[in-house]
mmCIF file of C-alpha atoms in Angstrom:
data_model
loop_
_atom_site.group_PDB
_atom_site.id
_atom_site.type_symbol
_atom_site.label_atom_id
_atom_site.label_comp_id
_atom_site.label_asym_id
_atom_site.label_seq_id
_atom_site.Cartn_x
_atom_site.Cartn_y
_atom_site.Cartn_z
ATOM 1 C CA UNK A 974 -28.225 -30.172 114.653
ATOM 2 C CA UNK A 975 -24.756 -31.399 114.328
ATOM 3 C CA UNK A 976 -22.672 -33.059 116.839
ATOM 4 C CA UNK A 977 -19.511 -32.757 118.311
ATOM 5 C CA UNK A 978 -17.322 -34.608 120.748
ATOM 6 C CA UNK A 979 -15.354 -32.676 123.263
ATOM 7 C CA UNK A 980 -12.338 -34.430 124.844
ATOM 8 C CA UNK A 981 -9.423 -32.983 128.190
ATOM 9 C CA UNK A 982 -6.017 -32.812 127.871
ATOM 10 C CA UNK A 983 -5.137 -32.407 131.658
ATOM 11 C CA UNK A 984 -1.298 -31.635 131.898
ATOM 12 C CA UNK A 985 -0.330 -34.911 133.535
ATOM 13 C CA UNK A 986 -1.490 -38.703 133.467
ATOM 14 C CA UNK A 987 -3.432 -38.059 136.745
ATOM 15 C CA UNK A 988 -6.954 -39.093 137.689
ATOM 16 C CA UNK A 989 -9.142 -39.985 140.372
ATOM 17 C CA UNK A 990 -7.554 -43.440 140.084
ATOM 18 C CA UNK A 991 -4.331 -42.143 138.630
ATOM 19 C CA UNK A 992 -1.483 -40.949 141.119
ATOM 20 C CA UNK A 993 0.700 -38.282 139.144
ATOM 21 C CA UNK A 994 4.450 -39.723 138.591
ATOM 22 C CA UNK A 995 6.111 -37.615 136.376
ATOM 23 C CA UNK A 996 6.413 -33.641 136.375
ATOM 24 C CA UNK A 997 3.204 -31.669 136.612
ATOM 25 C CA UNK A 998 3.924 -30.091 133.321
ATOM 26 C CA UNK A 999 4.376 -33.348 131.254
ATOM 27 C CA UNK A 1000 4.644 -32.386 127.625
ATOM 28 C CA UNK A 1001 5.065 -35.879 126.415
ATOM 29 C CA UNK A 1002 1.886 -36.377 127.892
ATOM 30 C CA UNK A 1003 0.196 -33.743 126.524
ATOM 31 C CA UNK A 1004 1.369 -34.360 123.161
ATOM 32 C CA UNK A 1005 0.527 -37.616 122.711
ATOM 33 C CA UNK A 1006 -3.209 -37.523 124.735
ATOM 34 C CA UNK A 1007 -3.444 -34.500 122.251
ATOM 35 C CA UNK A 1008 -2.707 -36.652 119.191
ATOM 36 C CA UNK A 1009 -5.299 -39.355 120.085
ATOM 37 C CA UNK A 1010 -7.984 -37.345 120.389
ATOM 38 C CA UNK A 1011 -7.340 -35.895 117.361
ATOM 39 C CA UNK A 1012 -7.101 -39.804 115.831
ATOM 40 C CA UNK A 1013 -10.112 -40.883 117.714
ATOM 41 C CA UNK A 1014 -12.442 -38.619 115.606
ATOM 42 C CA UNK A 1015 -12.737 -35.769 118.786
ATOM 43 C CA UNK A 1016 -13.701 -31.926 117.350
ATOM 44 C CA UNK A 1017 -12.003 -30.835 120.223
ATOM 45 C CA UNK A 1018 -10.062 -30.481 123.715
ATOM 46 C CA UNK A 1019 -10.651 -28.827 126.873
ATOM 47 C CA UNK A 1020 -7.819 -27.161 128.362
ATOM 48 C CA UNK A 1021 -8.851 -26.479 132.251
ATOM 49 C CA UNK A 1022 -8.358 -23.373 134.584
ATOM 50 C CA UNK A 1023 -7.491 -23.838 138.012
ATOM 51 C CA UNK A 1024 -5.617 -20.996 140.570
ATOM 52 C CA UNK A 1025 -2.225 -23.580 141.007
ATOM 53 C CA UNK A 1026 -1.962 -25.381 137.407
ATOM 54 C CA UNK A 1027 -0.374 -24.134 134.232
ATOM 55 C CA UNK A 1028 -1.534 -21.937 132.074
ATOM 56 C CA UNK A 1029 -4.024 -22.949 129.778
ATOM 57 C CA UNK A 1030 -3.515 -20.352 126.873
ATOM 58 C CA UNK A 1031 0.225 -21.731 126.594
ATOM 59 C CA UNK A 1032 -1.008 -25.525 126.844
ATOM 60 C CA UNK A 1033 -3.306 -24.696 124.105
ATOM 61 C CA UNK A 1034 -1.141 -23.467 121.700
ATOM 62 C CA UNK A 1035 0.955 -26.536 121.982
ATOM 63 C CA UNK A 1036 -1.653 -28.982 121.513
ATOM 64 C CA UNK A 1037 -2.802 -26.740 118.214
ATOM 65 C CA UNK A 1038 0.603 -26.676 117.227
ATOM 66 C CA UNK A 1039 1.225 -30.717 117.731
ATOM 67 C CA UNK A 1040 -2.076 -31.626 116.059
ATOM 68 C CA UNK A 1041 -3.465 -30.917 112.562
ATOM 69 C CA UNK A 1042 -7.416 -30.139 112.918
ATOM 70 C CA UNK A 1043 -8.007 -30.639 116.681
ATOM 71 C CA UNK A 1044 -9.610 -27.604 118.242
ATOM 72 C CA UNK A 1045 -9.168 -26.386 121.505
ATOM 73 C CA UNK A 1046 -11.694 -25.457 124.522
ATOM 74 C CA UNK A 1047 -9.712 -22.563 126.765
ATOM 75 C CA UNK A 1048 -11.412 -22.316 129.685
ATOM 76 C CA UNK A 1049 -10.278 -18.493 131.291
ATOM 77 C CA UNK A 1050 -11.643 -16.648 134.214
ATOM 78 C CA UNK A 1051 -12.937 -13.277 134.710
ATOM 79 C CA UNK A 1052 -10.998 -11.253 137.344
ATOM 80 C CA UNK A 1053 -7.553 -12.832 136.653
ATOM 81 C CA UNK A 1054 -6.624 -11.124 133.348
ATOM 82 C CA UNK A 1055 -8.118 -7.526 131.923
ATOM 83 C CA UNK A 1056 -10.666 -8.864 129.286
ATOM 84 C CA UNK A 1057 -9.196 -6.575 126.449
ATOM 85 C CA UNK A 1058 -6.135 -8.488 126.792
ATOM 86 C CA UNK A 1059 -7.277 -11.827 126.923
ATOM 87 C CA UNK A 1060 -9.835 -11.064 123.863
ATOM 88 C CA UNK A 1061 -6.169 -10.045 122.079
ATOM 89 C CA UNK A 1062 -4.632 -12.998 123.028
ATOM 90 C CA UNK A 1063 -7.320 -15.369 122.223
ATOM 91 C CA UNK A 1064 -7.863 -13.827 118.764
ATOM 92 C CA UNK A 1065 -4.375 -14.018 117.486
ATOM 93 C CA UNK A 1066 -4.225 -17.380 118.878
ATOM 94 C CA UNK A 1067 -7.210 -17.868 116.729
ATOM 95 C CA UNK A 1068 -5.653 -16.420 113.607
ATOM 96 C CA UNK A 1069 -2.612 -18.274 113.808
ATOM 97 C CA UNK A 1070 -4.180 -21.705 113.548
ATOM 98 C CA UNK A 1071 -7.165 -20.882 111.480
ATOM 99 C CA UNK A 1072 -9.852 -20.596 113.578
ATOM 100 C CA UNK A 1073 -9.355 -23.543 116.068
ATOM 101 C CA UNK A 1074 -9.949 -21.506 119.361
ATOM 102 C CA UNK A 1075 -13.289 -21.869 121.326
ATOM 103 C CA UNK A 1076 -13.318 -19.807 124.910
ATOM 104 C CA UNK A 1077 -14.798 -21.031 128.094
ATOM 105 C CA UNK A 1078 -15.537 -19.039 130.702
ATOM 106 C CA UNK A 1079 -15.564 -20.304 134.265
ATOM 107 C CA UNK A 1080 -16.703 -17.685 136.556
ATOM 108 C CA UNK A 1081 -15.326 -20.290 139.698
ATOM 109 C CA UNK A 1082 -17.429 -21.521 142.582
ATOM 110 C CA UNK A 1083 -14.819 -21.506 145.121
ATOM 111 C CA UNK A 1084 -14.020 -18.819 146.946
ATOM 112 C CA UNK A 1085 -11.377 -20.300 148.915
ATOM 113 C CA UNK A 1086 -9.254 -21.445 145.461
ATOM 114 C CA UNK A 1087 -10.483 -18.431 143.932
ATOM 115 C CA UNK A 1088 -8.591 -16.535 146.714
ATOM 116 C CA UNK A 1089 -5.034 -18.205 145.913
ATOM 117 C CA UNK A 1090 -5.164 -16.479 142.703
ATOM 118 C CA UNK A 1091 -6.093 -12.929 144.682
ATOM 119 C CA UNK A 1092 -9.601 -12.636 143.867
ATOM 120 C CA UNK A 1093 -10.979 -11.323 146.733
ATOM 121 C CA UNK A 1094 -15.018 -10.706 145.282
ATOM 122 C CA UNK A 1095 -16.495 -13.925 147.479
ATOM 123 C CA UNK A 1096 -20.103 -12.515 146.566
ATOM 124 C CA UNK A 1097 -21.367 -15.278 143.396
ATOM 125 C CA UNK A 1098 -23.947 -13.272 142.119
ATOM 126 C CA UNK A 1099 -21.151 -10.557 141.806
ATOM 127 C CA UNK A 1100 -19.025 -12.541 139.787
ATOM 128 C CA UNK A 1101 -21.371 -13.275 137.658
ATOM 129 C CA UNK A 1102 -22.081 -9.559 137.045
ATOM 130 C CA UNK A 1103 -18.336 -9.060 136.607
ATOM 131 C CA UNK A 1104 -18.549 -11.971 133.706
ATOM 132 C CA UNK A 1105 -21.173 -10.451 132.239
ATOM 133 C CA UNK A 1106 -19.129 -6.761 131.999
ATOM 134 C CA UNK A 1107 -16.151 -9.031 131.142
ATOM 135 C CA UNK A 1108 -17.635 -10.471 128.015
ATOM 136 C CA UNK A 1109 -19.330 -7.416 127.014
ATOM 137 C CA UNK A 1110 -15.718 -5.729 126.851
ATOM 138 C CA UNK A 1111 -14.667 -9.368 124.783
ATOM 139 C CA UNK A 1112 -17.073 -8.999 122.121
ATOM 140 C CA UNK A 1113 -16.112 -5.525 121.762
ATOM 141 C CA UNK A 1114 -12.563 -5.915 121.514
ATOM 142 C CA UNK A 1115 -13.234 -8.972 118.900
ATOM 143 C CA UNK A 1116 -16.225 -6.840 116.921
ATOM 144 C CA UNK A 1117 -15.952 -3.151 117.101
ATOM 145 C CA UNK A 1118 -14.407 -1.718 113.821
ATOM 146 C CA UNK A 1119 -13.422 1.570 115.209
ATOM 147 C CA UNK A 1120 -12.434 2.483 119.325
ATOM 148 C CA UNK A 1121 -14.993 1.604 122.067
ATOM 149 C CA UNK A 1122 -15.883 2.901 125.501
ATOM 150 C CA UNK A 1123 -16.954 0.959 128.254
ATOM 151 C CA UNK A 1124 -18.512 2.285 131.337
ATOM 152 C CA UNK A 1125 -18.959 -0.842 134.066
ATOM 153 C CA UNK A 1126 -18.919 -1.458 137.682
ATOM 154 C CA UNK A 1127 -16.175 -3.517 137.007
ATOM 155 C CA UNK A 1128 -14.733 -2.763 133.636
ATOM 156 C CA UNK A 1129 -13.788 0.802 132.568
ATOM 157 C CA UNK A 1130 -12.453 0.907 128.892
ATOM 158 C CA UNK A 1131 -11.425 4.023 126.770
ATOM 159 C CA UNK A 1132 -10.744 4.204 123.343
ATOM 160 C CA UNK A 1133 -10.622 0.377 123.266
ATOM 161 C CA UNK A 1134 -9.839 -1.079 120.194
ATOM 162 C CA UNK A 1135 -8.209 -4.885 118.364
ATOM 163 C CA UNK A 1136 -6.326 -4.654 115.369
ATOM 164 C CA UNK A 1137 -6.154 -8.130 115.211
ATOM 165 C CA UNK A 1138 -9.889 -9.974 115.081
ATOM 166 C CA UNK A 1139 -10.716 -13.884 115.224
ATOM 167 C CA UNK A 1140 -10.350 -15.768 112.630
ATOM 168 C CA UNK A 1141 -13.934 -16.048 111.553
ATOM 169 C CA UNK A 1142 -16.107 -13.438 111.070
ATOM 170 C CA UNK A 1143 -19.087 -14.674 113.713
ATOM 171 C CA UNK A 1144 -16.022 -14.702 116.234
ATOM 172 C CA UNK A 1145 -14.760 -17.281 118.629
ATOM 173 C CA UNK A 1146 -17.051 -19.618 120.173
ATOM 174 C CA UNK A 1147 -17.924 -18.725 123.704
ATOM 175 C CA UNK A 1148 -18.895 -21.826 126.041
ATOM 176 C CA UNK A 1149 -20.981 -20.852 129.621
ATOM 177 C CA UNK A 1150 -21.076 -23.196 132.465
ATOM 178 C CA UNK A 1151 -23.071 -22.450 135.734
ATOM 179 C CA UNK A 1152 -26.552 -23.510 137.382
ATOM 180 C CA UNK A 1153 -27.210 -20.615 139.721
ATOM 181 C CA UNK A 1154 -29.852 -17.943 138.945
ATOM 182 C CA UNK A 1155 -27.005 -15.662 138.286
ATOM 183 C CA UNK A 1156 -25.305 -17.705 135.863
ATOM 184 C CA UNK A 1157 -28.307 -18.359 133.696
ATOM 185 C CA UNK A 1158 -28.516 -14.921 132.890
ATOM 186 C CA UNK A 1159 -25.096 -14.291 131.986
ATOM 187 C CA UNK A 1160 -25.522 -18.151 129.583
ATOM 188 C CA UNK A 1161 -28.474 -16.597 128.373
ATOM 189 C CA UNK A 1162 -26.974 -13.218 127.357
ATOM 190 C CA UNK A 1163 -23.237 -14.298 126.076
ATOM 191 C CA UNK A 1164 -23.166 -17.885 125.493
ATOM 192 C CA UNK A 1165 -22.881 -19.837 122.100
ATOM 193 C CA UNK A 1166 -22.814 -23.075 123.743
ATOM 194 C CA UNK A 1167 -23.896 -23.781 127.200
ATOM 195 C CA UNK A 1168 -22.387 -26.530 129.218
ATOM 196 C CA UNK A 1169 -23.765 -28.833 132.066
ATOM 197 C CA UNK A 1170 -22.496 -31.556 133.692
ATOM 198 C CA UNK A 1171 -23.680 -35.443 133.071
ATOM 199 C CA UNK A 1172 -27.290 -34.964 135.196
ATOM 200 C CA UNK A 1173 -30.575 -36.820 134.793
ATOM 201 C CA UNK A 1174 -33.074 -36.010 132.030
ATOM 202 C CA UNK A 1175 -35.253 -33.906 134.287
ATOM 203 C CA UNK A 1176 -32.394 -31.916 135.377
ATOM 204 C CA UNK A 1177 -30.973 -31.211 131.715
ATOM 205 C CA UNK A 1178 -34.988 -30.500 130.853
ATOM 206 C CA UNK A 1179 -34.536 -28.014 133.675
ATOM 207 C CA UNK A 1180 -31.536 -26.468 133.175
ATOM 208 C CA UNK A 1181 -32.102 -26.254 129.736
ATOM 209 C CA UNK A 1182 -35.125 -24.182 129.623
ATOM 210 C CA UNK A 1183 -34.141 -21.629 131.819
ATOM 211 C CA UNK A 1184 -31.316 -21.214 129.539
ATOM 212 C CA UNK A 1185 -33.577 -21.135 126.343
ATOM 213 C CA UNK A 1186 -35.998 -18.543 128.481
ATOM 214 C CA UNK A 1187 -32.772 -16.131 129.695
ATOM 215 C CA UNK A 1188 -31.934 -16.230 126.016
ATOM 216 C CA UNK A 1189 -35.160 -14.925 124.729
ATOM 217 C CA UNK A 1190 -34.842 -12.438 127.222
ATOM 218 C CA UNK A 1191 -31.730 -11.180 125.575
ATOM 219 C CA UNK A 1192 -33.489 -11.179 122.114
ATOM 220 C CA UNK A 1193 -31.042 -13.955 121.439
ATOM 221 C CA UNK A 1194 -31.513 -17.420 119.962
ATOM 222 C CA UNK A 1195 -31.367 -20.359 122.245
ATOM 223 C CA UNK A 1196 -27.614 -21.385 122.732
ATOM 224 C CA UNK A 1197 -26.161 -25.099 122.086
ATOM 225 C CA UNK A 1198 -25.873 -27.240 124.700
ATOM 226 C CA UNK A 1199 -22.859 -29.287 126.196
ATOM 227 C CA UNK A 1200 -22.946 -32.401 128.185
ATOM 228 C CA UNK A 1201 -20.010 -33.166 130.599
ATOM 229 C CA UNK A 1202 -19.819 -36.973 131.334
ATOM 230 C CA UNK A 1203 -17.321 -40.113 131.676
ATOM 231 C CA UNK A 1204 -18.015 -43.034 130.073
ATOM 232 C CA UNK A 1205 -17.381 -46.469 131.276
ATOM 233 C CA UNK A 1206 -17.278 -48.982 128.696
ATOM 234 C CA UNK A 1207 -16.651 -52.892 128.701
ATOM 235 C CA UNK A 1208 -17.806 -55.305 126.072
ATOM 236 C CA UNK A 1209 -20.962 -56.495 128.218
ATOM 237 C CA UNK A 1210 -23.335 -54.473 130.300
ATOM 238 C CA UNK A 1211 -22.258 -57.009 133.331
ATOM 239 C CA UNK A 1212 -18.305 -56.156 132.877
ATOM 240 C CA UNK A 1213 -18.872 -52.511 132.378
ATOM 241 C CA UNK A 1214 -20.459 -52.411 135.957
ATOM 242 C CA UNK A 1215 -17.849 -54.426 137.180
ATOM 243 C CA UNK A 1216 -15.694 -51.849 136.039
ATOM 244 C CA UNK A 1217 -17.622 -48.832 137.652
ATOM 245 C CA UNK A 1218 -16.774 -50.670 140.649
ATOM 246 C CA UNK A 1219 -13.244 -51.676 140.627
ATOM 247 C CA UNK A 1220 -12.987 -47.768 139.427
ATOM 248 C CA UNK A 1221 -14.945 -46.432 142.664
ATOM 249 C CA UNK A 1222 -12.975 -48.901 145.044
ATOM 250 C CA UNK A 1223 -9.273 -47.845 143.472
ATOM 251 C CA UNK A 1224 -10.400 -43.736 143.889
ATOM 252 C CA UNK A 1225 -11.703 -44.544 147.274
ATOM 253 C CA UNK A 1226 -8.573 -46.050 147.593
ATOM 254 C CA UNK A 1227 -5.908 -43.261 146.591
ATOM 255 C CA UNK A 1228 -8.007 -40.053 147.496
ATOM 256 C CA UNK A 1229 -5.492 -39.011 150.153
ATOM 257 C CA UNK A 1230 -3.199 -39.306 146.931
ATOM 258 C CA UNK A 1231 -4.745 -38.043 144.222
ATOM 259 C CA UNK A 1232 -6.444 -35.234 146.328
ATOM 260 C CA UNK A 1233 -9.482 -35.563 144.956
ATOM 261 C CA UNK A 1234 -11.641 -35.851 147.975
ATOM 262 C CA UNK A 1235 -14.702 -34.275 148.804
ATOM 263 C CA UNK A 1236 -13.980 -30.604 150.748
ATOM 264 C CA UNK A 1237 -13.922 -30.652 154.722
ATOM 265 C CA UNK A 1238 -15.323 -27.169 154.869
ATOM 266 C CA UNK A 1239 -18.265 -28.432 152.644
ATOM 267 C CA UNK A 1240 -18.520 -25.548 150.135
ATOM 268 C CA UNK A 1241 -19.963 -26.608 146.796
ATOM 269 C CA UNK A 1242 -20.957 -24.678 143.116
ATOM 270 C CA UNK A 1243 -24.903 -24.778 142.467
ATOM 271 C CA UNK A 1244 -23.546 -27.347 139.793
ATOM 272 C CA UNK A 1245 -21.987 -29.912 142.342
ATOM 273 C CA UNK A 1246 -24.847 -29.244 144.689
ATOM 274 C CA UNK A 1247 -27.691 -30.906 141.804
ATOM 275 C CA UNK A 1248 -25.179 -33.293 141.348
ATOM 276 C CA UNK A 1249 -24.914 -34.294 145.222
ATOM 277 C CA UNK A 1250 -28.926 -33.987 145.486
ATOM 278 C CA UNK A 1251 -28.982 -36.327 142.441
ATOM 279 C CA UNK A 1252 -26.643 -38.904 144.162
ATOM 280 C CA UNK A 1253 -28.638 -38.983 147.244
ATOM 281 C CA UNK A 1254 -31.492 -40.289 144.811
ATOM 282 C CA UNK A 1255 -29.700 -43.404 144.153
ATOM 283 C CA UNK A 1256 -25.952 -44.663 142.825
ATOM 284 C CA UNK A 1257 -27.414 -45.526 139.136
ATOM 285 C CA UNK A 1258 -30.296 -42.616 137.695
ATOM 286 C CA UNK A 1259 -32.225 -43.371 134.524
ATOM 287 C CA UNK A 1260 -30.686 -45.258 132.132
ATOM 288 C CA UNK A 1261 -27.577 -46.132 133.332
ATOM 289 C CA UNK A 1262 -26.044 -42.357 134.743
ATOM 290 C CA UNK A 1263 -23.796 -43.451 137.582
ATOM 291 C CA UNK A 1264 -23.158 -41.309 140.233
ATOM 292 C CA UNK A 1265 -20.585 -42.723 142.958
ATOM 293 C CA UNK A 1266 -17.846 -40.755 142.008
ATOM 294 C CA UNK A 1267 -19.398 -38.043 142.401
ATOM 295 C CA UNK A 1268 -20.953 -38.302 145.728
ATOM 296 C CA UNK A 1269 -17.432 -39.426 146.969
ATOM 297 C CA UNK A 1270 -15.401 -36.580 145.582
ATOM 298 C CA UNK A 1271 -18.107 -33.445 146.366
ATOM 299 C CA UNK A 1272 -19.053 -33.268 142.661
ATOM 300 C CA UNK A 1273 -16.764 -30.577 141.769
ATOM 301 C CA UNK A 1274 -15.993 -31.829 138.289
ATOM 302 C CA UNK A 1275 -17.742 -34.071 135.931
ATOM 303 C CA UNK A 1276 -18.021 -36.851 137.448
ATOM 304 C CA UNK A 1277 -21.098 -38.747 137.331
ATOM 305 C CA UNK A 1278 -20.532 -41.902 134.504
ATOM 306 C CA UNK A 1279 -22.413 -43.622 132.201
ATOM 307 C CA UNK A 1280 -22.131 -47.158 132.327
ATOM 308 C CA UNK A 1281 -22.483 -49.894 129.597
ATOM 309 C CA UNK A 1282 -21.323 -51.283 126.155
ATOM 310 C CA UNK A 1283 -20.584 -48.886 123.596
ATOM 311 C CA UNK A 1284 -24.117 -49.278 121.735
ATOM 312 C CA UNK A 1285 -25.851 -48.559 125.231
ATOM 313 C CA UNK A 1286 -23.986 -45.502 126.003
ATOM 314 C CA UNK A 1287 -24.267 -44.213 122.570
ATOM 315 C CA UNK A 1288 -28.423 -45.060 122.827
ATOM 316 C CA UNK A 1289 -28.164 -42.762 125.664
ATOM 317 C CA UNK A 1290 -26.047 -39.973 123.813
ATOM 318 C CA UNK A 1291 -29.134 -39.833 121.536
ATOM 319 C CA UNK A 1292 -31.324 -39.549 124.250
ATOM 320 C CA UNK A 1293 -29.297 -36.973 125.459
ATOM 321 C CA UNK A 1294 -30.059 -34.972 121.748
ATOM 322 C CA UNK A 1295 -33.415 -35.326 121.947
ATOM 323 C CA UNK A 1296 -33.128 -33.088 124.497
ATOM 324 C CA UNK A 1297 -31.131 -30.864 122.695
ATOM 325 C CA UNK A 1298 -27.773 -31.372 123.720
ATOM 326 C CA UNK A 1299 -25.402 -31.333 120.463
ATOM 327 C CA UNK A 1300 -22.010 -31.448 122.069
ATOM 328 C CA UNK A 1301 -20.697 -34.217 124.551
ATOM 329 C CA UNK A 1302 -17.656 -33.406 126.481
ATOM 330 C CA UNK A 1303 -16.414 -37.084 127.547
ATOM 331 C CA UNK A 1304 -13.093 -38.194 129.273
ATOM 332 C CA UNK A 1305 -12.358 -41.484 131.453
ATOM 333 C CA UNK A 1306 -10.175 -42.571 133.910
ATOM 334 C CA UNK A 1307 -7.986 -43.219 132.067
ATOM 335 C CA UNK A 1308 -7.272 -40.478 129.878
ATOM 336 C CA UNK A 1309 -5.114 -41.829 126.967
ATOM 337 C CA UNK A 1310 -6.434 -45.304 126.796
ATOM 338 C CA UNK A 1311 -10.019 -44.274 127.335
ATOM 339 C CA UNK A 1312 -9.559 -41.405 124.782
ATOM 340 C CA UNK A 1313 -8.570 -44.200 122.285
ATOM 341 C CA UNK A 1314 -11.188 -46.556 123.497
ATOM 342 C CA UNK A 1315 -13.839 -44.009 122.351
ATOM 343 C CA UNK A 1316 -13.017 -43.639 119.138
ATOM 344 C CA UNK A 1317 -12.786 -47.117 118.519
ATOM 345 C CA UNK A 1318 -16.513 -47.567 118.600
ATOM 346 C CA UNK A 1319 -18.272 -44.918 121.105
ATOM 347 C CA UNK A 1320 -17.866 -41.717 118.913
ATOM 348 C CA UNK A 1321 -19.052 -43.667 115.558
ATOM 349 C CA UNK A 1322 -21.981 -45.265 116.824
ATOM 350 C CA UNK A 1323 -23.532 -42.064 118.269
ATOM 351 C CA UNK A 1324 -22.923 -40.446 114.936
ATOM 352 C CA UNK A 1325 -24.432 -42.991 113.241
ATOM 353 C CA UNK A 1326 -27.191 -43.510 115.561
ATOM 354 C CA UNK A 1327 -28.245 -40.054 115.727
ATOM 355 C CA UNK A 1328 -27.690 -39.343 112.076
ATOM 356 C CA UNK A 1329 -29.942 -42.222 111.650
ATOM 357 C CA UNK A 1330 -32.166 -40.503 113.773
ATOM 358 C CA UNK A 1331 -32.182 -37.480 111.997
ATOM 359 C CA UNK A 1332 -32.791 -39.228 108.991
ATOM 360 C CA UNK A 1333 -36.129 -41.067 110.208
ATOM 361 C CA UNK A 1334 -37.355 -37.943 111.038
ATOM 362 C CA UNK A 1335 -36.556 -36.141 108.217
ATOM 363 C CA UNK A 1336 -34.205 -33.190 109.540
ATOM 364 C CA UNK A 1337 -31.276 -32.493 108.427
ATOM 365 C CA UNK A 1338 -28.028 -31.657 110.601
ATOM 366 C CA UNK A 1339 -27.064 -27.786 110.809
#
């Protein structure tokens, strides 16, 4: 099982320890963050969604168009564009730069933010039906060789039909996230890759084979898995705490500025809510999973840490793909220097370590 490394280009140097100073489309920013990941050794970028940032199609095609072999994550939502358009979109994309395009679907937790961008369907296990319809009308616009119907509570389609297909012929990758009931399903039904958040080894156990199970019931194989984590790294286990620290004391510090602060009206995604219930177990789980950050901020991102030198956070990555996770989506703080910092020594040593692990037990990476 190969591995890949998954970095974020956000669209401004901004963090939960980084106020933004600059414009809140920041090409220059983009462009370079985008060319370090590609030099660090990352497979590829995620370009977020949110209902009041820029659009992530267009940032996409820039960083494709700035970099040479760096692919792109585009994360999209159901209910915001008509799926036959956005499979269009996605596959020309996909064409122009040779197959570089992956597709994330985030089916959003938040009803409130969902709202500024006028979806009005607060119900979650309805939106995940909607996905569900809404990828069934993507495949078909990327697949079908001749015009489709579509008959859905949500989707109606006549005579649908692509000329122009993805790149590949197994189409573009489709990425799931989600930890209700609900979204399971859909993971197990659409997803080539399913993505969770940094949790605990009995929680990515869990998550995991309820995926695996959905899947079956599809009559599909078992998707990939993604892991969504930050690493902190310092030269000694001792300064890499120290680190964690200073980093939890500067966002506690500049939440009022950053705005990332945990919701008043205490609404939270079945994702942030294992993350919460995992904080409440302790600041530091297993190994060395650190989860401060998010317990302060609500959890609604990845951000729980792990915490060490390079060779004890890579030990852990290989932990991580013993469980079956293949794909490791990773960003700091600090998103150009950390980017760099990780492909200094964090991204070769969990190749090497888990190559060596293949090795030792005789399997050979897909």
């Amino acid at each position: 099982m190969s591995v890949e490394f998954i970095g974020y280009i956000s669209n401004n140097n901004a963090s939960e320890t980084i106020v933004r100073n600059g414009p809140v489309l920041d090409r220059h920013h983009i462009e370079t963050v985008a060319k370090a990941h590609e030099n660090a050794g990352f497979d590829r970028v995620l370009l977020a969604f949110h209902s009041t940032i820029p659009d992530s199609l267009q940032v996409g095609q820039h960083v494709l168009g700035v970099t040479d072999k760096l692919n792109v994550l585009i994360a999209q939502r159901p209910g915001f564009t008509a799926p036959t358009l956005l499979a269009r979109q996605l596959a020309t994309i996909d064409q122009l730069w040779r197959g570089r395009v992956a597709l994330h679907v985030i089916t959003g937790g938040n009803a409130v933010e969902l709202r500024q961008d006028g979806n009005t369907l607060d119900d979650k296990d309805e939106r995940y039906a909607r996905t569900d319809e809404f990828l069934d009308v993507v495949r078909a616009e990327w697949s079908s060789p001749r015009p489709f119907d579509y008959r859905g509570k949500y989707y109606q389609v006549e005579q649908g039909f692509s000329q122009v297909k993805p790149y590949r012929a197994e189409g573009i990758p489709v990425f799931v996230g989600g930890a209700s009931d609900a979204a399971i399903e859909v993971a197990g039904k659409h997803a080539d890759t399913f993505a969770l958040w940094g949790e605990s080894y009995d929680q990515v156990r869990d998550v995991t084979a309820r995926v695996r199970s959905a899947a079956a019931r599809h009559g599909r194989p078992a998707p990939r898995f993604s892991l969504s984590v930050r690493p902190i790294l310092a030269e000694t286990e001792e300064k890499a705490w120290a680190k964690a620290e200073a980093i939890l004391e500067r966002a506690t510090a500049l939440q009022d500025q950053t705005g990332y602060r945990r919701p008043a009206d205490g609404r939270a995604t079945a994702g942030a809510k294992r993350l919460l219930a995992l904080a409440e177990q302790g600041s530091r789980i297993d190994k060395r999973l650190w989860t401060e950050i998010a317990k302060l901020t609500g959890a609604n991102s990845n951000t729980t840490a792990l915490v060490g030198t390079p060779e004890q956070v890579a030990e852990v990555f290989g932990d991580y793909y013993d469980l079956g996770i293949s794909h490791f989506l990773i960003r700091g703080f600090d998103p150009l220097i950390d980017a760099i910092d990780y492909g200094r020594e964090l991204i070769p040593l969990t190749r090497k370590r888990i190559a060596e692990r293949q090795a030792t037990r005789g399997v050979a990476a897909e």
